[in-house]
Short mmCIF file of C-alpha atoms and ligand atoms in Angstrom, two decimals:
data_model
loop_
_atom_site.label_atom_id
_atom_site.label_comp_id
_atom_site.label_asym_id
_atom_site.label_seq_id
_atom_site.Cartn_x
_atom_site.Cartn_y
_atom_site.Cartn_z
CA MET A 295 -47.76 21.11 158.11
CA GLU A 296 -47.49 23.98 160.51
CA SER A 297 -44.27 22.58 161.99
CA MET A 298 -42.79 22.34 158.50
CA PHE A 299 -43.34 26.10 157.96
CA ARG A 300 -41.76 26.74 161.31
CA TRP A 301 -38.76 24.66 160.26
CA LEU A 302 -38.56 26.49 156.94
CA GLY A 303 -38.73 29.85 158.70
CA PHE A 304 -35.95 28.79 161.03
CA LEU A 305 -33.83 27.65 158.05
CA ILE A 306 -34.34 31.00 156.25
CA ILE A 307 -33.31 32.95 159.36
CA LEU A 308 -30.24 30.69 159.74
CA LEU A 309 -29.23 31.17 156.09
CA LEU A 310 -29.73 34.95 156.33
CA SER A 311 -27.61 35.11 159.47
CA LEU A 312 -24.89 33.06 157.81
CA ALA A 313 -24.97 35.31 154.73
CA GLY A 314 -24.82 38.32 157.03
CA PHE A 315 -21.85 36.84 158.85
CA PHE A 316 -20.01 36.09 155.59
CA TYR A 317 -20.79 39.60 154.31
CA TRP A 318 -19.51 41.07 157.56
CA SER A 319 -16.34 38.93 157.55
CA ALA A 320 -15.75 39.81 153.89
CA GLY A 321 -15.80 43.45 154.99
CA GLN A 322 -13.02 42.62 157.47
CA THR A 323 -10.66 41.76 154.54
CA THR A 324 -7.60 44.05 154.65
CA PRO A 325 -8.21 46.86 152.12
CA PRO A 326 -5.52 47.74 149.53
CA THR A 327 -2.93 50.42 150.40
CA ILE A 328 -2.16 53.46 148.21
CA THR A 329 0.84 55.79 148.56
CA ILE A 330 1.09 58.85 146.29
CA GLU A 331 4.77 59.65 145.53
CA GLN A 332 4.28 62.33 142.86
CA PRO A 333 3.40 65.13 142.32
CA ALA A 334 5.50 66.30 145.27
CA GLY A 335 5.18 69.99 144.26
CA PRO A 336 3.41 72.12 141.68
CA VAL A 337 2.72 70.75 138.20
CA GLY A 338 3.28 72.81 135.03
CA GLN A 339 3.57 71.82 131.37
CA GLN A 340 5.07 68.52 132.55
CA GLY A 341 4.19 66.46 135.57
CA THR A 342 3.77 62.90 136.76
CA LEU A 343 1.29 61.12 138.96
CA GLN A 344 3.19 58.27 140.57
CA PHE A 345 1.73 55.99 143.21
CA THR A 346 2.22 52.54 144.70
CA ALA A 347 -0.76 50.32 145.38
CA GLY A 348 -0.43 47.27 147.61
CA VAL A 349 -2.64 44.28 148.13
CA GLY A 350 -1.98 41.15 150.23
CA ARG A 351 -1.50 37.74 148.64
CA THR A 352 -4.33 38.26 146.18
CA ILE A 353 -5.06 40.39 143.13
CA PHE A 354 -6.57 43.81 142.48
CA SER A 355 -10.06 43.85 141.07
CA GLY A 356 -9.47 47.41 139.94
CA ILE A 357 -7.29 50.53 140.17
CA ASP A 358 -8.62 53.86 138.88
CA ALA A 359 -7.11 57.34 138.95
CA THR A 360 -8.74 60.62 137.97
CA LEU A 361 -7.79 64.29 138.06
CA GLU A 362 -10.35 66.93 139.00
CA GLN A 363 -10.17 70.67 138.37
CA ASN A 364 -12.95 73.29 138.48
CA GLY A 365 -15.68 70.62 138.52
CA LYS A 366 -14.25 68.69 135.55
CA THR A 367 -12.97 65.15 135.89
CA PHE A 368 -10.24 63.75 133.65
CA PRO A 369 -9.65 59.97 133.68
CA LEU A 370 -5.94 59.25 134.13
CA PHE A 371 -5.65 55.52 134.59
CA THR A 372 -7.61 52.31 134.81
CA LEU A 373 -6.02 48.93 135.44
CA LYS A 374 -8.06 47.28 132.70
CA ASN A 375 -6.61 49.67 130.09
CA PRO A 376 -3.28 51.16 131.32
CA GLY A 377 -2.69 53.16 128.08
CA SER A 378 0.41 55.35 128.33
CA ALA A 379 0.96 54.58 132.03
CA VAL A 380 4.06 52.72 133.16
CA VAL A 381 3.05 49.85 135.45
CA THR A 382 5.91 48.22 137.36
CA ARG A 383 5.68 45.36 139.83
CA ALA A 384 7.58 46.80 142.82
CA ASP A 385 7.46 43.46 144.69
CA ALA A 386 5.10 40.48 145.08
CA ASP A 387 2.37 42.60 146.71
CA HIS A 388 2.88 46.08 145.19
CA LEU A 389 2.34 47.76 141.84
CA GLN A 390 3.94 51.12 141.05
CA ILE A 391 2.08 53.20 138.49
CA ALA A 392 3.34 56.35 136.74
CA VAL A 393 1.04 58.42 134.54
CA PRO A 394 1.97 61.68 132.78
CA ILE A 395 -0.10 64.67 133.92
CA GLY A 396 0.45 68.39 133.19
CA LYS A 397 -0.72 70.79 130.51
CA ALA A 398 1.15 68.92 127.74
CA VAL A 399 -1.12 65.87 128.10
CA LEU A 400 -4.18 67.60 129.63
CA PRO A 401 -4.55 70.81 127.55
CA GLU A 402 -7.66 71.88 129.49
CA LEU A 403 -5.69 72.38 132.72
CA GLN A 404 -5.72 75.92 134.06
CA GLN A 405 -3.62 77.91 136.53
CA GLY A 406 -4.85 77.13 140.06
CA THR A 407 -5.22 73.95 142.07
CA ALA A 408 -6.20 70.45 141.03
CA SER A 409 -6.55 67.12 142.78
CA VAL A 410 -5.99 63.48 141.94
CA THR A 411 -8.13 60.65 143.32
CA ILE A 412 -7.03 57.03 143.27
CA THR A 413 -9.24 54.07 144.12
CA ALA A 414 -7.88 50.54 144.42
CA SER A 415 -10.11 47.54 145.11
CA ARG A 416 -9.76 43.82 145.73
CA THR A 417 -12.31 41.06 146.05
CA SER A 418 -12.89 39.68 149.49
CA PHE A 419 -13.43 36.28 151.08
CA LEU A 420 -15.57 34.13 148.74
CA ARG A 421 -15.69 37.12 146.34
CA ILE A 422 -18.85 38.31 148.08
CA ARG A 423 -17.87 41.94 148.27
CA ASP A 424 -15.37 44.50 146.86
CA VAL A 425 -13.10 46.11 149.45
CA HIS A 426 -11.64 49.40 148.29
CA THR A 427 -9.39 52.28 149.36
CA THR A 428 -9.62 55.84 148.03
CA VAL A 429 -6.85 58.42 148.40
CA SER A 430 -6.79 62.05 147.14
CA LYS A 431 -4.12 64.73 146.87
CA THR A 432 -4.47 68.42 146.02
CA PHE A 433 -1.62 70.32 144.33
CA ALA A 434 -0.94 73.57 142.46
CA ILE A 435 -1.02 73.92 138.68
CA THR A 436 1.56 76.60 137.74
CA LEU A 437 1.44 77.51 134.07
CA GLU A 438 2.66 81.09 133.95
CA PRO A 439 6.40 80.83 133.21
CA PRO A 440 8.83 82.82 135.38
CA ARG A 441 10.65 85.77 133.80
CA VAL A 442 14.33 86.66 133.55
CA ALA A 443 15.90 89.85 132.19
CA VAL A 444 19.61 90.75 132.20
CA LEU A 445 20.29 94.32 133.42
CA SER A 446 24.11 94.61 133.43
CA SER A 447 26.08 95.27 130.23
CA LYS A 448 29.37 94.17 128.61
CA HIS A 449 29.94 90.53 129.49
CA TYR A 450 33.15 88.93 128.19
CA LEU A 451 34.43 85.46 128.98
CA ASN A 452 38.00 84.24 128.75
CA HIS A 453 38.46 80.47 128.43
CA GLY A 454 39.01 79.32 132.02
CA GLY A 455 37.88 82.73 133.31
CA SER A 456 35.01 84.24 135.31
CA GLU A 457 32.22 86.79 134.79
CA PHE A 458 29.49 88.55 136.72
CA VAL A 459 25.91 89.44 135.81
CA ILE A 460 23.03 91.39 137.36
CA TYR A 461 19.53 90.35 136.32
CA ARG A 462 15.93 90.38 137.41
CA ALA A 463 14.06 87.10 138.02
CA THR A 464 10.35 86.95 138.85
CA PRO A 465 8.63 85.73 140.92
CA PRO A 466 11.42 86.62 143.40
CA ASP A 467 11.47 83.14 144.99
CA VAL A 468 12.07 81.39 141.64
CA ARG A 469 15.30 79.39 141.29
CA SER A 470 17.64 81.36 139.03
CA GLY A 471 21.25 81.80 138.01
CA VAL A 472 23.54 81.31 135.03
CA ARG A 473 24.03 78.09 133.08
CA VAL A 474 27.21 77.52 131.07
CA GLY A 475 26.91 74.35 129.01
CA THR A 476 25.48 71.97 131.62
CA VAL A 477 27.04 73.71 134.65
CA GLU A 478 24.67 75.87 136.72
CA TYR A 479 25.76 78.77 138.93
CA GLN A 480 23.36 79.92 141.62
CA GLY A 481 22.10 83.52 141.61
CA TYR A 482 21.93 85.51 144.86
CA PRO A 483 19.81 88.51 145.95
CA ALA A 484 21.51 91.77 144.90
CA SER A 485 20.89 93.19 148.37
CA GLY A 486 23.72 90.87 149.53
CA ALA A 487 26.08 92.53 147.01
CA GLY A 488 25.70 96.02 148.48
CA ILE A 489 22.84 97.44 146.40
CA PRO A 490 20.79 99.25 149.06
CA GLY A 491 17.04 98.84 148.84
CA ALA A 492 17.30 96.28 146.03
CA ASP A 493 13.96 94.56 145.57
CA PRO A 494 14.06 90.78 146.05
CA SER A 495 13.74 90.04 142.32
CA LEU A 496 17.12 91.76 141.60
CA LYS A 497 19.85 89.09 141.54
CA VAL A 498 23.57 88.71 140.90
CA ALA A 499 25.57 85.68 139.80
CA PHE A 500 29.22 84.83 139.29
CA PHE A 501 29.92 82.19 136.64
CA ALA A 502 32.79 80.82 134.55
CA LEU A 503 33.67 79.22 131.23
CA LEU A 504 35.69 76.30 132.57
CA HIS A 505 39.03 75.36 131.01
CA ASP A 506 37.62 72.00 129.84
CA GLN A 507 34.38 73.39 128.37
CA PRO A 508 34.11 74.14 124.65
CA LEU A 509 34.44 77.83 123.67
CA ASP A 510 30.98 77.76 122.07
CA SER A 511 29.24 76.52 125.26
CA ARG A 512 25.79 78.11 125.56
CA VAL A 513 25.69 80.74 128.33
CA VAL A 514 22.24 81.83 129.59
CA ALA A 515 20.65 83.47 132.60
CA PHE A 516 17.80 81.18 133.65
CA ALA A 517 14.78 81.15 135.96
CA ARG A 518 13.03 77.86 136.69
CA ASP A 519 10.03 77.32 138.95
CA ALA A 520 9.16 74.27 141.02
CA ALA A 521 6.77 73.06 138.28
CA GLY A 522 9.70 72.89 135.85
CA ASN A 523 8.71 75.96 133.75
CA GLU A 524 11.97 77.58 132.60
CA VAL A 525 12.95 80.74 130.74
CA THR A 526 16.44 81.72 129.60
CA ALA A 527 18.18 84.85 128.28
CA SER A 528 21.49 85.02 126.38
CA PHE A 529 23.72 87.94 127.31
CA VAL A 530 27.45 87.22 126.76
CA ASP A 531 28.98 89.62 124.20
CA ASP A 532 32.15 87.70 123.40
CA VAL A 533 34.31 84.73 124.35
CA PHE A 534 38.10 84.64 124.02
CA GLU A 535 40.38 81.66 123.61
CA LYS A 536 43.32 81.44 126.02
CA PRO A 537 46.19 79.09 125.27
CA PHE A 538 46.89 76.63 128.07
CA ARG A 539 50.45 75.50 128.68
CA LYS A 540 51.78 71.98 128.52
CA SER A 541 54.56 70.77 130.77
CA ARG A 542 56.43 67.60 131.68
CA ILE A 543 57.02 66.78 135.35
CA PRO A 544 59.73 64.22 136.05
CA ILE A 545 59.03 62.08 139.15
CA ASP A 546 61.40 59.62 140.81
CA ASP A 547 61.30 57.10 143.67
CA ARG A 548 62.79 59.64 146.09
CA PHE A 549 59.88 62.03 145.44
CA LEU A 550 57.29 59.24 145.49
CA SER A 551 58.51 57.72 148.77
CA ARG A 552 58.49 61.18 150.38
CA VAL A 553 54.95 62.25 149.37
CA VAL A 554 52.80 59.20 148.54
CA PRO A 555 52.79 57.25 151.87
CA GLU A 556 52.09 60.44 153.84
CA ILE A 557 49.18 61.46 151.60
CA LEU A 558 47.69 57.95 151.82
CA ALA A 559 48.07 57.96 155.62
CA HIS A 560 45.92 61.12 155.68
CA SER A 561 43.45 59.91 153.05
CA PRO A 562 41.66 56.68 154.06
CA GLN A 563 39.20 57.17 151.17
CA ALA A 564 42.02 56.62 148.65
CA LYS A 565 43.75 53.87 150.62
CA VAL A 566 40.92 51.37 149.98
CA ARG A 567 41.61 51.54 146.23
CA ARG A 568 45.19 50.29 146.57
CA SER A 569 46.14 46.98 145.07
CA ILE A 570 46.14 44.18 147.66
CA ASP A 571 48.35 41.98 145.44
CA ASN A 572 51.09 44.57 145.25
CA PRO A 573 51.38 46.42 148.58
CA ASN A 574 54.71 48.07 147.71
CA ASP A 575 53.72 49.51 144.35
CA LEU A 576 54.84 53.12 144.89
CA LEU A 577 54.05 54.21 141.31
CA GLY A 578 50.62 52.48 141.48
CA ASP A 579 49.89 54.33 144.71
CA PHE A 580 51.00 57.61 143.11
CA LEU A 581 48.60 57.07 140.20
CA ILE A 582 45.73 56.53 142.70
CA VAL A 583 46.69 59.72 144.55
CA ASN A 584 47.17 61.77 141.37
CA GLY A 585 43.96 60.46 139.73
CA ASP A 586 41.27 59.12 142.08
CA LEU A 587 42.23 61.20 145.11
CA ARG A 588 42.61 64.38 142.99
CA ARG A 589 39.03 63.81 141.72
CA MET A 590 37.67 63.06 145.23
CA ASN A 591 39.33 66.23 146.54
CA ALA A 592 37.77 68.28 143.71
CA GLU A 593 34.31 66.97 144.69
CA GLN A 594 35.00 67.69 148.36
CA ILE A 595 36.02 71.28 147.50
CA ALA A 596 33.00 71.77 145.18
CA ALA A 597 30.62 70.59 147.93
CA LEU A 598 31.86 73.38 150.23
CA SER A 599 30.56 76.04 147.80
CA LEU A 600 26.96 74.87 148.28
CA LYS A 601 27.01 76.45 151.76
CA SER A 602 28.40 79.79 150.54
CA PRO A 603 26.56 82.75 152.14
CA ALA A 604 24.43 85.09 149.99
CA ALA A 605 26.71 88.08 150.65
CA LEU A 606 29.86 89.55 149.10
CA LEU A 607 32.34 89.20 151.95
CA TRP A 608 35.23 90.77 149.97
CA LYS A 609 36.16 94.08 148.40
CA GLY A 610 38.59 95.06 145.64
CA PRO A 611 41.18 92.88 143.88
CA PHE A 612 42.48 89.67 145.41
CA ALA A 613 46.11 89.77 146.55
CA GLN A 614 48.80 87.57 145.05
CA LEU A 615 51.35 86.17 147.51
CA GLY A 616 53.91 88.97 147.98
CA ASN A 617 56.89 88.95 145.60
CA SER A 618 56.07 85.45 144.48
CA GLN A 619 57.50 83.79 141.40
CA VAL A 620 54.78 82.13 139.29
CA GLU A 621 56.04 78.57 138.79
CA ALA A 622 53.01 77.10 137.05
CA ALA A 623 50.08 78.69 135.25
CA PHE A 624 46.37 77.90 135.36
CA ALA A 625 45.13 74.79 133.53
CA ASP A 626 48.67 73.62 132.78
CA ALA A 627 48.40 70.19 131.10
CA ARG A 628 50.97 68.13 132.96
CA THR A 629 52.52 64.90 131.80
CA TYR A 630 54.21 62.96 134.60
CA VAL A 631 57.39 61.18 133.51
CA TYR A 632 58.81 58.25 135.50
CA ASN A 633 62.01 56.47 134.39
CA GLY A 634 61.73 58.12 130.98
CA LYS A 635 58.13 56.93 130.44
CA ASP A 636 54.92 58.99 130.42
CA VAL A 637 52.91 57.52 133.31
CA ASP A 638 50.07 60.03 133.91
CA GLN A 639 48.40 63.20 132.69
CA GLN A 640 46.48 65.73 134.83
CA THR A 641 45.46 69.35 134.48
CA HIS A 642 46.92 71.62 137.13
CA LEU A 643 43.99 73.85 138.16
CA GLY A 644 45.76 76.52 140.18
CA PHE A 645 48.88 78.65 140.40
CA ASP A 646 52.10 77.54 142.07
CA LEU A 647 53.71 80.54 143.77
CA ALA A 648 57.16 80.31 145.30
CA VAL A 649 59.01 82.82 147.42
CA THR A 650 61.36 81.25 149.97
CA ALA A 651 60.66 78.37 152.32
CA ASN A 652 58.25 78.80 155.22
CA VAL A 653 56.92 82.26 154.30
CA PRO A 654 53.69 83.55 155.86
CA VAL A 655 50.72 82.86 153.54
CA VAL A 656 48.04 85.56 153.74
CA ALA A 657 44.34 85.75 152.85
CA ALA A 658 43.93 87.06 149.27
CA ASN A 659 40.73 88.78 150.38
CA SER A 660 38.35 88.80 153.35
CA GLY A 661 35.97 85.92 154.06
CA THR A 662 35.25 82.93 156.30
CA ILE A 663 37.47 79.87 156.77
CA VAL A 664 35.70 76.68 155.58
CA ASN A 665 38.70 74.30 155.56
CA ALA A 666 41.78 74.36 157.81
CA ASP A 667 43.07 70.81 157.70
CA TRP A 668 44.79 68.21 155.52
CA LEU A 669 42.96 67.91 152.17
CA GLY A 670 44.39 65.04 150.09
CA ILE A 671 46.85 66.13 147.42
CA TYR A 672 46.85 69.72 148.76
CA GLY A 673 48.34 68.62 152.11
CA ASN A 674 47.66 71.15 154.86
CA CYS A 675 45.09 73.33 153.15
CA VAL A 676 43.09 76.47 153.96
CA ILE A 677 39.96 77.40 152.01
CA ILE A 678 38.31 80.82 152.40
CA ASP A 679 34.66 81.29 151.42
CA HIS A 680 34.26 84.86 150.10
CA GLY A 681 30.48 84.57 149.69
CA MET A 682 28.20 84.10 146.68
CA GLY A 683 30.09 80.97 145.59
CA ILE A 684 33.56 82.61 145.43
CA ALA A 685 36.36 80.82 147.31
CA SER A 686 40.18 80.71 147.43
CA LEU A 687 42.38 77.73 148.31
CA TYR A 688 45.90 77.68 149.78
CA GLY A 689 47.70 74.33 149.58
CA HIS A 690 50.90 72.54 150.74
CA LEU A 691 51.16 74.65 153.95
CA SER A 692 53.65 73.58 156.64
CA SER A 693 51.46 75.06 159.41
CA ILE A 694 47.94 76.49 159.75
CA ASP A 695 47.10 79.46 162.02
CA VAL A 696 43.31 79.64 161.47
CA LYS A 697 40.34 77.38 162.14
CA VAL A 698 37.01 76.66 160.44
CA GLY A 699 34.50 79.42 161.15
CA ASP A 700 37.09 82.19 161.60
CA SER A 701 36.45 85.48 159.80
CA VAL A 702 39.65 86.64 158.15
CA ALA A 703 40.63 90.04 156.76
CA LYS A 704 42.53 90.58 153.52
CA GLY A 705 46.24 90.17 154.29
CA GLN A 706 45.71 88.19 157.49
CA VAL A 707 48.20 85.34 158.00
CA LEU A 708 46.62 81.89 157.41
CA GLY A 709 49.75 79.81 158.01
CA ARG A 710 53.17 79.19 156.50
CA SER A 711 54.14 77.80 153.12
CA GLY A 712 55.51 74.28 152.94
CA MET A 713 55.61 71.11 150.86
CA THR A 714 52.87 68.92 152.42
CA GLY A 715 50.74 66.84 150.03
CA LEU A 716 51.70 66.44 146.38
CA ALA A 717 54.45 69.07 146.27
CA GLY A 718 57.96 68.77 144.85
CA GLY A 719 59.25 71.68 146.95
CA ASP A 720 58.20 74.56 149.21
CA HIS A 721 55.56 76.64 147.39
CA LEU A 722 52.02 77.90 147.73
CA HIS A 723 49.38 76.26 145.54
CA PHE A 724 46.67 78.89 145.01
CA THR A 725 43.28 78.19 143.43
CA MET A 726 40.34 80.56 142.87
CA LEU A 727 36.93 78.87 142.77
CA VAL A 728 33.59 80.00 141.35
CA GLY A 729 30.63 77.81 142.32
CA GLY A 730 33.15 75.16 143.41
CA HIS A 731 34.94 75.12 140.01
CA PRO A 732 38.61 76.18 139.63
CA VAL A 733 39.03 79.34 137.53
CA ASN A 734 41.99 81.42 136.39
CA PRO A 735 43.04 83.58 139.38
CA VAL A 736 44.83 86.16 137.19
CA GLU A 737 41.52 88.00 136.63
CA TRP A 738 40.81 88.13 140.36
CA TRP A 739 44.28 89.63 141.03
CA ASP A 740 43.63 92.39 138.48
CA ALA A 741 42.19 95.64 139.96
CA HIS A 742 41.07 96.77 136.51
CA TRP A 743 39.15 93.51 135.90
CA ILE A 744 37.45 93.68 139.32
CA GLN A 745 36.41 97.30 138.62
CA ASP A 746 35.17 96.68 135.08
CA ARG A 747 33.50 93.29 135.54
CA VAL A 748 32.09 93.52 139.06
CA GLU A 749 32.17 96.99 140.66
CA ARG A 750 31.05 98.91 137.52
CA LYS A 751 27.99 96.67 137.12
CA LEU A 752 27.07 97.03 140.80
CA GLN A 753 27.44 100.84 140.61
CA GLU A 754 25.33 101.01 137.43
CA ALA A 755 22.66 99.01 139.25
CA GLY A 756 22.63 101.48 142.14
CA ALA A 757 25.42 100.41 144.49
CA PRO A 758 27.33 103.28 146.12
CA THR A 759 30.93 103.92 144.95
CA PRO A 760 33.33 101.80 147.01
CA VAL A 761 34.63 103.60 150.11
CA ALA A 762 38.24 103.31 148.92
CA ALA A 763 37.46 105.32 145.77
CA ALA A 764 35.18 107.84 147.50
CA THR A 765 37.61 108.98 150.18
CA ARG A 766 40.95 110.65 149.54
ZN1 LIG B 288 50.00 73.38 142.50
#
């Protein structure tokens, strides 16, 4: 009898040890993984909690997410009842979950900080034990909208033309500028435009009503914080229609065989689009150059403006090439005619200025060289960054005398005119750019326009009178 109890005792100890071992090994099961992708910054009226939860070749026993603020807990998500969450299977082992957060769905949220906590669990070996992972993230709740107020007066836009505005945006580090239709122009601190002692919330922005935008495009100054809170202010007094010309450009094989192979040789990005079946299709190649390459070049030029410095590097009106004959106007709608047939249509977004062959081409105003090389259809091309998103482009040059990074003064020689790129003869192709977009240069050549639209506003905001006008 006694030995039986001993045996029983031994058996109980053995079973307990085994259970202990299983419980321990169940604890060794790999826990789920959780990666929080959003919010990546502050949350405002709108926001998203997005995370990816991973589990090996098994299933989740639960995923729960909550938001805590000031001692209150708000349930956001539970796997058993996903509600408005979007649950996507990222791959065999991972679920991606997106849940709306922000004041719009959680009206009790207040300005300050909040945190999210996510717990994911899986059952272990023999389902003895739940193995879970908990991850938290703290972020800012920003509910007070930024402010924007326009300070300058008399804003008029010509179709295809530019304008300038001075405004105040708070808090000073908020993203702000001008939006025309869907195109945004960055605002810059007014201290960079020569207003001494300007506080950091005072900003300036150049913007444009592009030739291909409708005349009734909405124009607003905007300020938008990292949480997506945005305010806008309308300020444009009037918009004027400007007729754009239409012209027909005859092209022949002589012209095509002179320009197209050379442009393609310089432009590997366009070469790959050529037809393999028809390697000697000169007109086909021209259409690639005039269409695809023209578009790629426009994107390349626009990208340069993103690095524009926050300072006005220029003063006074821009200079037109001396004694030049204007051969083509801004936003000229060109139809290309080959063997009597219309083969293509493009808008010419610059001015063609001709003097005589090989004349020195000078900087229209002071700035920094950002391109001094072949640039697709523009052949040998110089681009000057004048600061605050303003740039000028000089195309079809036969030679270039400057290099990227050079500071140039107004009137300084950049190179000589020529007919490189898509040019029928020796001329200068001149483009003015605002925020990377081509605009009508006529305004920028006009001393009266520069004074009324730019200098007057700066002086009214506290900038000193330009040196040229103050001295005699
Ligand atoms: Zn041109």
